[in-house]
Short mmCIF file of C-alpha atoms in Angstrom, two decimals:
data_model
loop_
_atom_site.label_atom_id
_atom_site.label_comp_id
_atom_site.label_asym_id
_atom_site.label_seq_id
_atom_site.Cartn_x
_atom_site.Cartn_y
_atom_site.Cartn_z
CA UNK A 1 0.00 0.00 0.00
CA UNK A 2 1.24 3.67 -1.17
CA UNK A 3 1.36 5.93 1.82
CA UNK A 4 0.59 9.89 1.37
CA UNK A 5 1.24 11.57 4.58
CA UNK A 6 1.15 15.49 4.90
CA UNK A 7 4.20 16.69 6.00
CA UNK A 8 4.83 19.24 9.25
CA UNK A 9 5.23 22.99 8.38
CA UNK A 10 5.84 25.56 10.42
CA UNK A 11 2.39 27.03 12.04
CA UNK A 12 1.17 30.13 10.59
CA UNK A 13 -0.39 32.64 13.63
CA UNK A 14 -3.59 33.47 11.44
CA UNK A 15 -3.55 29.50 10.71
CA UNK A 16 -3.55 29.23 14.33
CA UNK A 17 -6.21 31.86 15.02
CA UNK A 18 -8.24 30.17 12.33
CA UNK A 19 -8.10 26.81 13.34
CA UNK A 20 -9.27 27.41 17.10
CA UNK A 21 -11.94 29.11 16.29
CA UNK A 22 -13.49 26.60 13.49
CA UNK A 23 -12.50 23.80 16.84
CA UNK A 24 -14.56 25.94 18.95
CA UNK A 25 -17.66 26.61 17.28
CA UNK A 26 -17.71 22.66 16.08
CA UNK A 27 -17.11 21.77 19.25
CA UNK A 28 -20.26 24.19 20.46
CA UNK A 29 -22.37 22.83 17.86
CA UNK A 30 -21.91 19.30 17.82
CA UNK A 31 -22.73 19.62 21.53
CA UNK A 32 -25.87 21.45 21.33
CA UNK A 33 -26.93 19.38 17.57
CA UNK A 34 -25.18 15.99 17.76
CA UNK A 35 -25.35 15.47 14.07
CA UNK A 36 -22.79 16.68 11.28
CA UNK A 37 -25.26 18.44 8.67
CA UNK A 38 -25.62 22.33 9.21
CA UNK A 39 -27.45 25.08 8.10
CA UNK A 40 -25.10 26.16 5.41
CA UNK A 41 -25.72 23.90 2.46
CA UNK A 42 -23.18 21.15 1.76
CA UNK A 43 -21.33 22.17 5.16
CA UNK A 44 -20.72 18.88 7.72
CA UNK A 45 -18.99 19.18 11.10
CA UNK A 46 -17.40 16.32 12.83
CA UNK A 47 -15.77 15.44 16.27
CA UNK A 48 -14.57 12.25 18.29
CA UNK A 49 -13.77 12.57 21.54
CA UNK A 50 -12.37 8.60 21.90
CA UNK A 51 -10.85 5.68 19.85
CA UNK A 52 -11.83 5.60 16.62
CA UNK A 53 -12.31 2.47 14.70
CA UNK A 54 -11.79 2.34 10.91
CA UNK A 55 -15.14 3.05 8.71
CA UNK A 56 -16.64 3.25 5.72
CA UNK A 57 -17.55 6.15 4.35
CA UNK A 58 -18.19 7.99 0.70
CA UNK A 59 -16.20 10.97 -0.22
CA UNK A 60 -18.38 13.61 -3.05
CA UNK A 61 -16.39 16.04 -4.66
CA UNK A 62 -15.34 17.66 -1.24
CA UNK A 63 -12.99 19.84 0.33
CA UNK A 64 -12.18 18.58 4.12
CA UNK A 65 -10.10 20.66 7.19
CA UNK A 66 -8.64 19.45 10.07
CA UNK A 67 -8.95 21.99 12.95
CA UNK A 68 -7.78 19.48 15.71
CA UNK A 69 -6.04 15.60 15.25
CA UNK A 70 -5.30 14.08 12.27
CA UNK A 71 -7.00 11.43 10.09
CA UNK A 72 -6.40 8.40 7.80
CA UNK A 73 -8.19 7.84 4.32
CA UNK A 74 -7.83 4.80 2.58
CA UNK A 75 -8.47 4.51 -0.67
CA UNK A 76 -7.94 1.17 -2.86
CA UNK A 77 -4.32 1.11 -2.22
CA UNK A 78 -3.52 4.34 -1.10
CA UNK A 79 -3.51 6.15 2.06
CA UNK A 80 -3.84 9.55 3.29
CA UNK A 81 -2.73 10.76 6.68
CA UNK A 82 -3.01 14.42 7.32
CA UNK A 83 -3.47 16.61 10.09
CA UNK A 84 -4.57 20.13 10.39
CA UNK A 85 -1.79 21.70 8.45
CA UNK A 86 -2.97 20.00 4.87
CA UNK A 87 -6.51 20.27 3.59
CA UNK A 88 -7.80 16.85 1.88
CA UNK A 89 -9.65 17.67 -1.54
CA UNK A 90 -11.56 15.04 -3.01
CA UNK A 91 -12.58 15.63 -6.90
CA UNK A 92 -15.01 12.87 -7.75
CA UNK A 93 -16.77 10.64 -6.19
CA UNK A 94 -14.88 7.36 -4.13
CA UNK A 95 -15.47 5.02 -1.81
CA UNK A 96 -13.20 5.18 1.46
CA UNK A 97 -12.13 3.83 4.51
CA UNK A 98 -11.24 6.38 7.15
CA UNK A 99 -10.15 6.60 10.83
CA UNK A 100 -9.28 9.26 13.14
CA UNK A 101 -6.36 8.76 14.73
CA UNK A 102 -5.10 9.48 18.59
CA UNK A 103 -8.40 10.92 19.78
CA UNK A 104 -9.07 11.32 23.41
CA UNK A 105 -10.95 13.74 25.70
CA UNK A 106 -7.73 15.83 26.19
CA UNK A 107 -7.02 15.83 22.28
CA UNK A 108 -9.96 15.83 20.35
CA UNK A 109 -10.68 15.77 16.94
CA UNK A 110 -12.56 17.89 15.23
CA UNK A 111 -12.97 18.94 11.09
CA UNK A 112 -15.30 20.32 8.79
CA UNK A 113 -16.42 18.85 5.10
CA UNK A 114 -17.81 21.16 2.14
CA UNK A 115 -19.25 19.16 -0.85
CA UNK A 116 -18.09 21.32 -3.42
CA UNK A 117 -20.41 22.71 -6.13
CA UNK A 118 -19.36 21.42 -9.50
CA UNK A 119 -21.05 24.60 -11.18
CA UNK A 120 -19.93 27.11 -9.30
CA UNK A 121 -16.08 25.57 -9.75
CA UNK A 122 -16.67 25.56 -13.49
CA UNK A 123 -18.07 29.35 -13.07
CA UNK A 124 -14.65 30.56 -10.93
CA UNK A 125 -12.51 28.22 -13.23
CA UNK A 126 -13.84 30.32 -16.59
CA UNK A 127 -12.73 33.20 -15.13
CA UNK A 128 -9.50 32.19 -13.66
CA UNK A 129 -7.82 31.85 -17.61
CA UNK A 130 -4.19 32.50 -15.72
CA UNK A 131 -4.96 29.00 -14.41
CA UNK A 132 -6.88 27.31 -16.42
CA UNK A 133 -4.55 24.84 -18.02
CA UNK A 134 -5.29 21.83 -18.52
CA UNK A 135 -3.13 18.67 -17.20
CA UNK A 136 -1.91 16.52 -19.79
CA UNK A 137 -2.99 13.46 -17.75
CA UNK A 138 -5.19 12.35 -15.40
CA UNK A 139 -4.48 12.57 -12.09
CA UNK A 140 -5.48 10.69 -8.79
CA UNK A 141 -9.14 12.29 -7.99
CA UNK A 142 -8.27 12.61 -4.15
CA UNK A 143 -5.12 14.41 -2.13
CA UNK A 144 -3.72 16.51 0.24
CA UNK A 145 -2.95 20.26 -0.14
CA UNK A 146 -1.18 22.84 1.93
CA UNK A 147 -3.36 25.16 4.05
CA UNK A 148 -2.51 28.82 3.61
CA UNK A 149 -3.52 31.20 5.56
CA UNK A 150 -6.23 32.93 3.23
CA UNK A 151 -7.44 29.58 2.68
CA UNK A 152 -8.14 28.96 6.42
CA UNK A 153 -9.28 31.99 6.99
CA UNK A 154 -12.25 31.61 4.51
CA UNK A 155 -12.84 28.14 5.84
CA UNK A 156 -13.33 29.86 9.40
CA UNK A 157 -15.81 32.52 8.45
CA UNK A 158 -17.45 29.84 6.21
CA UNK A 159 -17.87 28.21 9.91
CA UNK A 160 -19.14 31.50 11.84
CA UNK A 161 -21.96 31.61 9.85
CA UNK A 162 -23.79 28.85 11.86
CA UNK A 163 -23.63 31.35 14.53
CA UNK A 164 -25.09 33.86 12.90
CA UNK A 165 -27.79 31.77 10.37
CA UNK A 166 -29.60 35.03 9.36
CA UNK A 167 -26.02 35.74 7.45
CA UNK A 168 -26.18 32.38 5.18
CA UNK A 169 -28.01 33.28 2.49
CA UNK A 170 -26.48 36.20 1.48
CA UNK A 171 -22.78 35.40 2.34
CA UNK A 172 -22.45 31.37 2.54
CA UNK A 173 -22.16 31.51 -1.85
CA UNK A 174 -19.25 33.76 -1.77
CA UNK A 175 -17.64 32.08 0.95
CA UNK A 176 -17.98 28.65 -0.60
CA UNK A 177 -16.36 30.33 -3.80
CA UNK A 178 -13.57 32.06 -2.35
CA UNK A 179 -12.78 28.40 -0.72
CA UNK A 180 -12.96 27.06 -3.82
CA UNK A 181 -10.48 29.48 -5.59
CA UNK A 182 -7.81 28.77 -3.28
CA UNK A 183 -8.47 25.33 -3.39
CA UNK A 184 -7.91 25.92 -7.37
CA UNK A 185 -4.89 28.09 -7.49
CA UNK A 186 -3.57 25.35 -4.54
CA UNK A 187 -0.18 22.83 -5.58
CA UNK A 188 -3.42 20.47 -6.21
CA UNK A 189 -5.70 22.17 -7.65
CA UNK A 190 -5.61 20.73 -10.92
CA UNK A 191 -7.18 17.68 -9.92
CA UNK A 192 -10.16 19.79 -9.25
CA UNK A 193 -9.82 21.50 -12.90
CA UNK A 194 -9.41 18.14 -14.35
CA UNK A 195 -12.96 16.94 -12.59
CA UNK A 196 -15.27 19.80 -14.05
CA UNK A 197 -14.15 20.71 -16.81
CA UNK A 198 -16.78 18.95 -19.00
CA UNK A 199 -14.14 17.64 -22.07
CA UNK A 200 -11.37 17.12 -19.99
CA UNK A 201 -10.21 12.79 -19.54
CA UNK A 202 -11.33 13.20 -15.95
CA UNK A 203 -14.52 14.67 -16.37
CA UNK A 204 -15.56 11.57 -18.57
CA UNK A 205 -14.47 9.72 -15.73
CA UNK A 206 -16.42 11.18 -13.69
CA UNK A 207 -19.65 10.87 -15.80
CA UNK A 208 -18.41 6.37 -15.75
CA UNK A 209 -18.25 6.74 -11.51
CA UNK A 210 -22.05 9.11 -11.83
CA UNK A 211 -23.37 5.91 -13.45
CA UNK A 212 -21.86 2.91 -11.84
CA UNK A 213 -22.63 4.97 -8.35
CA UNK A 214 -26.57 4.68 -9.53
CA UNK A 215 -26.35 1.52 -10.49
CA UNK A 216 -23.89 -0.55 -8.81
CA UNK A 217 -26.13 -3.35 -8.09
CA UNK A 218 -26.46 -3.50 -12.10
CA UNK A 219 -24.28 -5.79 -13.70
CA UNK A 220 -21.71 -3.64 -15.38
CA UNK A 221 -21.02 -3.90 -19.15
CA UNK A 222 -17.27 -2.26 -19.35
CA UNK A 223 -18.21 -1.58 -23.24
CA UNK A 224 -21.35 0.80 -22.73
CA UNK A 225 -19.82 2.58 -19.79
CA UNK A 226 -16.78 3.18 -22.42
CA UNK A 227 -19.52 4.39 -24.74
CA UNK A 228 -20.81 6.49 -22.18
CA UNK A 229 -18.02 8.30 -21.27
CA UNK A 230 -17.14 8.67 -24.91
CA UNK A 231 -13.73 6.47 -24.15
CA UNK A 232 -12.10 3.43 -25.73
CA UNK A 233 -12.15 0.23 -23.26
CA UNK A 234 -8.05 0.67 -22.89
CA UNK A 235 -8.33 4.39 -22.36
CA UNK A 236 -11.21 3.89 -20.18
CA UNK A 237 -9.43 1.15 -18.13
CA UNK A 238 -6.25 3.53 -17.45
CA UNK A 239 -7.62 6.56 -16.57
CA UNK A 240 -10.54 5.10 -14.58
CA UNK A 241 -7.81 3.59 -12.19
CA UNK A 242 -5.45 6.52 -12.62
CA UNK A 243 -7.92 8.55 -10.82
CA UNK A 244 -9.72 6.10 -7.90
CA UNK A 245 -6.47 3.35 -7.87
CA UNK A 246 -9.28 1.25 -8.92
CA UNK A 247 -10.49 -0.55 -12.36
CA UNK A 248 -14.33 0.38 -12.93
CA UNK A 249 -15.32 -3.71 -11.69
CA UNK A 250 -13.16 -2.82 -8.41
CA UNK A 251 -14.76 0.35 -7.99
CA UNK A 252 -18.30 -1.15 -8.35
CA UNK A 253 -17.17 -3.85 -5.91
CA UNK A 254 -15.94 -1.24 -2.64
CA UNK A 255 -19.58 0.40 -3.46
CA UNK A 256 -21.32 -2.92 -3.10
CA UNK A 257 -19.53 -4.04 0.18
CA UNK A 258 -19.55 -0.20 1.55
CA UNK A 259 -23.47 -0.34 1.12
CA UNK A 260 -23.69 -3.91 2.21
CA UNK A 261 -21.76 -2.75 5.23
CA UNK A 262 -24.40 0.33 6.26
CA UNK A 263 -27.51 -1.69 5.27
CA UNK A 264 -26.68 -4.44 7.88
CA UNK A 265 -25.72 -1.47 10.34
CA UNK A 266 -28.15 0.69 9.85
CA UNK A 267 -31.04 -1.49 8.85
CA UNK A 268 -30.05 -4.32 10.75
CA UNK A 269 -30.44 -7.00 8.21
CA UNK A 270 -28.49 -9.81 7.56
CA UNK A 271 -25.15 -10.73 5.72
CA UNK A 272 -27.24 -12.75 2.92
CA UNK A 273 -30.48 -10.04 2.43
CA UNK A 274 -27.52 -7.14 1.80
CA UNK A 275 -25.37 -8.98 -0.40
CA UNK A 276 -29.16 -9.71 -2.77
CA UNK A 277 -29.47 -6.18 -2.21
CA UNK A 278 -26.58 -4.80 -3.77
CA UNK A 279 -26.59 -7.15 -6.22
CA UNK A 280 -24.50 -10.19 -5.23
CA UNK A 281 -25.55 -13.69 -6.61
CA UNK A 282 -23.53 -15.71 -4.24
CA UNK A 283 -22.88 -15.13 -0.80
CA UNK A 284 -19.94 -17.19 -0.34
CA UNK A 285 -18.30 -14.38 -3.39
CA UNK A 286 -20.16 -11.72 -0.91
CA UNK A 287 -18.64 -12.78 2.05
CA UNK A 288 -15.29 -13.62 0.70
CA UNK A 289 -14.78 -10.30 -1.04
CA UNK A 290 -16.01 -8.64 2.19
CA UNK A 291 -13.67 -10.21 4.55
CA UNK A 292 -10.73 -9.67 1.95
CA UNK A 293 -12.06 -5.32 2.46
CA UNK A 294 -13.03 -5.46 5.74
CA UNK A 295 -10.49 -7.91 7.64
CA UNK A 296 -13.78 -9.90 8.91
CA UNK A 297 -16.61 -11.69 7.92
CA UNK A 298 -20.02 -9.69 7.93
CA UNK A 299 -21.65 -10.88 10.56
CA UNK A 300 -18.15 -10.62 13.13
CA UNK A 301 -17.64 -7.22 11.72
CA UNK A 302 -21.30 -5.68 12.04
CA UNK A 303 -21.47 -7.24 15.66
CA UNK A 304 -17.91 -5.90 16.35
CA UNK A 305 -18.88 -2.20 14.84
CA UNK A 306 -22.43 -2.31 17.41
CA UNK A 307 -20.75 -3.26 20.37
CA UNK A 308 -17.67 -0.78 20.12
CA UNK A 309 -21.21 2.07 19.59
CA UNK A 310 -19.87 3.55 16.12
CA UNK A 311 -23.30 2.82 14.75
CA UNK A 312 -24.16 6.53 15.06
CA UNK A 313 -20.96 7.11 12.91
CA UNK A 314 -22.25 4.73 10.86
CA UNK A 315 -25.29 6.22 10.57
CA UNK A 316 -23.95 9.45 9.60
CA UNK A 317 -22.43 7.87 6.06
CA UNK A 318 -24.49 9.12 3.53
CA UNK A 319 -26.01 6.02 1.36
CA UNK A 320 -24.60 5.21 -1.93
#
């Protein structure tokens, strides 16, 4: 397995500044809410106050700050550790596993997620011709970035606005955009150009991942979703796994088992009715493929995830 890990820079003071504040008011919120989803649209807020086990969850086109810990993201066969120096920015849709690491009451964690809006980063990215260069290849649809200070900065009055919610419609837009444009003009940003712009190789990726995402309990037909994304088989093949270090059959696997996973969790219902549900013919191919993901069988995994209480985590993953 590839390891990406953010490295250590020397702190910033508005950085600093920044980051306490966003802590403090997620902190306040989650307290008083108990539940990620805010008032601003597309804004999440999380915290853990304890050991974290790893768990599944689905990254959208996102943009996701630490403001206390660190995290791990794993994704096929990479992983992403970064802490609250490094922003991660996720460009198209991909299934993950991810665990907070070292959190205790003395050292919690605590981060904010904004689903980014495609349109509005196709608007900025029009008018941002100094940067609008395409990449000659594709590129890996999820990494880690350097926080700047602007960049925070935005990110923390982004966050004050849940404590003033009479300010959100009129200022939460050009917020979100200003996030977005230093996400863009960001060391990573092109993975972000690659994603939206609508005839770039990654963008007709991203329409293949729209499709299999709807209907991964479809059997998959590598030759129409080639068609689809206007893409030879070959070319289709290579960039597919360039950007989610996953062939398209992989990628409609993790979605299978990651919904398997939160149906039997959430819904309570058993290892054979989830693998039917997502579309499995045989369970012993279910349960072998989810034990080879997972490190355990269904049924030892869902009973170990209840008992150790992360179902409310669980809970919190958005369906597929």
């Amino acid at each position: 397995m590839t390891i990406v890990r953010s490295e250590t820079t020397v702190e910033d003071p508005m950085i600093a500044l920044a980051r306490d504040r966003i802590a403090e008011i997620v902190k306040r919120h989650l307290s008083t809410n108990g539940r990620p989803e805010t008032a601003v649209a597309g804004l999440t807020i999380h915290g853990k106050t304890g050991p974290a086990e790893p768990a599944s969850f689905f990254y959208d086109p996102s943009f996701a700050l630490i403001a206390r810990g660190s995290k791990r993201v794993v994704l096929g066969g990479e992983s992403y550790v970064y802490d609250e120096s490094h922003f991660l920015m996720t460009a198209v849709g991909l299934p993950t596993i991810v665990q907070v690491l070292n959190a205790s009451e003395s050292q919690p964690y605590y981060s904010i997620k904004l689903s980014i809006d495609l349109d509005l980063a196709r608007e900025l990215i029009s008018e941002l011709a100094q940067y609008g260069a395409k990449a000659p290849v594709a590129s890996m649809g999820m990494a880690i970035g350097p926080v700047t200070p602007s960049l925070a900065l935005a990110a923390m009055r982004l966050t004050e606005l849940l404590d003033r919610p009479q300010d959100i419609p009129a200022l939460a837009r050009s917020l979100q955009r200003e996030i977005l444009y230093h996400v863009l003009i960001s060391p990573i940003g092109d993975r972000l150009r690659q994603a939206v712009q609508l005839d770039a190789r990654t963008s007709r990726v991203a329409t293949a991942i729209q499709w299999i995402r709807g209907n991964f309990a479809e059997a998959l037909r590598i030759e129409e979703l080639a068609a689809m994304a206007g893409m030879g088989e070959s070319t289709l093949h290579h960039h597919f796994r360039a950007i989610t270090a996953m062939s398209p059959l992989q990628y409609q696997k993790h979605l299978r088992l990651h919904e398997a996973r939160r149906l039997m969790v959430n819904d309570r219902i058993d290892a054979g009715l989830a693998a039917f549900k997502v579309g499995y013919e045989s369970s012993t191919q279910f349960n072998r493929e989810y034990s080879r993901l997972f490190g355990a069988p269904p049924k030892r995994d869902v009973t170990a995830i209840l008992s150790n209480d992360v179902a409310v985590r669980q809970r919190a993953t958005p369906s597929l």
